[in-house]
Amino acid sequence: MSIVTEIKPNVQKVLSELYSYTATTSELTINTTKPEFEGDYTLVLFSFVKQLKKSPEILGQEIGEALIRNSPDMFTAFNVIKGFLNLTIADSYWHNVLQTNYSSKDFGTQKANNKKVMVEYSSPNTNKPLHLGHLRNIFLGWSIAEILYRCGYEVIKSCIVNDRGIHICKSMIAWQLFANSATPQSTNTKGDHFVGEYYVKFNDEYKRQVEELVNSGIKKEDAEKQAPIMAATQKMLLDWEAGNPEVMELWTKMNSWVYAGFDVTYKRIGADFQKMYYESNTYLLGKQFVEDGLKQGVFFKKEDGSVWIDLTADGLDEKLVLRKDGTSVYITQDLGLAQQKYDEFHYDQSIYVIADEQNYHMKVLKLILQKLGKPYADGIYHLSYGMVELPTGRMKSREGTVVDADDIVEEMVNVAKAKTEELGKVKDFTEAELKELYETIALGALKFFLLRVDPKKKMVFNPEESIDFHGFTGPFVQYTYARIKSVLRKVMDIKRAAINSGTLLKLERDLIISLEQYPSIIEQTITEHNPSVIAIYVFNLAKSFNTFYTEHSVMNAESDEKKQLRLQLCEMTANVIASGMGLLGIKVPERM
RNA sequence: GGUCCCGUAGUUCAAUGGAUAGAACGAAAGUUUCCUAAACUUUAGAUACAGGUUCGAUUCCUGUCGGGACUACCA
């Protein structure tokens, strides 16, 4: 139980005893005490002033005295400033926190809870390589899955691959036209990049053809339809839908190139999936919903035969669910896929990591499922995240301003290498160890950078400035860990006795207080679906440790008791850093 | 037009309605005979604007200005 949840019943008891007032837990506001005041945690008194008809000063005095009287083991001092009751928690309490948890590797995590949750993330198109936006998605999805897993959920990571449609045909057509049978192997190109090149070639050629037609006097709108390469693409899509063997073969071949490329990237950045869905298999799903929906009166049919749902009462619009030609649209497929996932896994929750441009779409999806009375509808959660933008604005593939995922990882690795060599601290590492270290630091920096911001908010990535290993970064936290391990390596053989007494110094105390908050931080992360809470926490913890470490020696502590205490502090800090970073998908190096 | 999101130091990000709005980078100045200086310490610097709600507002409400997303029988 966290210190805050322990303080609350004590306060409730006091309020009841002194004033016969019953306070609910949520009425009590308890914050950490600001550094400029004396105390560890602070009870905000203003909310009781009116009901209890006493001044904040008197209330604070009376409550403070009663708390110490009732629980001298927990509270040792208090002071009242304005409407704030600052409480000092007993050293013995903090000692106990440390003693109980310092060697635990899974402090803050939880036992199995028999809940099953699906996390769908990444969800790429198979016509181009992954970019920075995908990385935010992937790191977020992986992290939230890991956090839930470590907190007792059964987690199924899934991915819906957008492997069909007009955009896929575009790269296929361009390959037919321009590739001369070239392959990733023959050109020594990573498969997803190889296919992506043809997607770009398509657009270049398309633009050229449209321009040519416009110059010959055709209206732009018509030119866009008439361009031969576009007409060929449209035809290919029809052929694909008809199952034309030649087209299917090309499609299979090119997609396999892309998958081989994705696999390399996924492996390098540590992404994994238990279940892959392919849109080519799911795009016809969902039609059963149309029947059911019409029968239930949730959907209605227009004169032309198209089927709709009226969501105006919910503040949304009318939404099409079936075209007049009887084919399904995107939302229909998603209805079908949600059902298929449920049939397969019977999830309690289904989290979709999808960019915020689809907020409306996801709202509609959930709403329709609720209206259809699907038992799994309420468990659907859209983990919406903002776009990653460049200083110049939004990334646009057509303008070539997309930051490629593989490129940025490689660049980070190069910086990690250069910086490591410059510092020269690991000259005895083998080649393999160095390579691993560079990857650890590079991905640590990148993941931390993308995860430290609230997912809901859009963020800016500055290619020059974002590659930084100082300050609020992954490498800063990793470095703190490496330093601690360096100390601990030196005392491997020392037995650590239990330390239960002794006055804690300010910086020792600050560190324990911070460590104690870790479980609550994880809980907050889950309720908010927001890993940035952990990133911010773990950074502050590292900072807190560094301040302590600079000020107080561990090896040459004032007494053996202090030395033991600080070793425990070191070990617990290292464990929490490793754990927290692990929840973000970031490794921590023993040395760097 | 309608719906929704966002405007915080020069820049990138924080702040369950709580104290004097925190960090980081950048700028300026310091710290190493001592456990890793990828560190630590200090200084300067911000809530777009106008109202309202209340003991108290960056946070909630209204309006203005500015930015973005969505609003396809595209996915």
GROMACS .gro file of C-alpha atoms (C1' of nucleotides) in nm, chain B residues 20-60:
model
   41
  612U      C1'    1   0.643   3.144  -0.493
  613A      C1'    2   0.393   2.751  -1.247
  614G      C1'    3   0.854   2.266  -1.260
  615A      C1'    4   1.237   2.028  -1.590
  616A      C1'    5   1.563   1.976  -2.008
  617C      C1'    6   1.824   2.206  -2.415
  618G      C1'    7   2.027   2.673  -2.534
  619A      C1'    8   2.269   3.132  -2.261
  620A      C1'    9   2.594   3.304  -1.828
  621A      C1'   10   2.907   3.145  -1.404
  622G      C1'   11   3.117   2.755  -1.109
  623U      C1'   12   3.251   2.204  -0.928
  624U      C1'   13   3.718   1.661  -1.042
  625U      C1'   14   4.414   1.467  -0.541
  626C      C1'   15   3.747   1.133  -0.355
  627C      C1'   16   3.244   0.552  -0.571
  628U      C1'   17   3.200   0.677  -1.404
  629A      C1'   18   3.194   1.493  -1.521
  630A      C1'   19   2.704   1.111  -2.058
  631A      C1'   20   2.735   1.404  -1.375
  632C      C1'   21   2.658   1.806  -1.002
  633U      C1'   22   2.572   2.343  -0.828
  634U      C1'   23   2.414   2.859  -0.922
  635U      C1'   24   2.185   3.278  -1.228
  636A      C1'   25   1.844   3.497  -1.599
  637G      C1'   26   1.384   3.357  -1.848
  638A      C1'   27   0.689   3.170  -1.954
  639U      C1'   28   0.063   3.049  -1.851
  640A      C1'   29  -0.214   3.397  -2.632
  641C      C1'   30  -0.613   3.779  -2.495
  642A      C1'   31  -1.079   3.936  -2.221
  643G      C1'   32  -1.440   3.807  -1.886
  644G      C1'   33  -1.682   3.445  -1.533
  645U      C1'   34  -1.724   3.036  -1.143
  646U      C1'   35  -1.438   3.029  -0.583
  647C      C1'   36  -1.110   3.060  -0.028
  648G      C1'   37  -0.775   2.953  -0.468
  649A      C1'   38  -0.772   2.881  -1.206
  650U      C1'   39  -0.228   2.685  -1.648
  651U      C1'   40  -0.639   2.348  -1.518
  652C      C1'   41  -1.348   2.438  -1.514
   0.00000   0.00000   0.00000
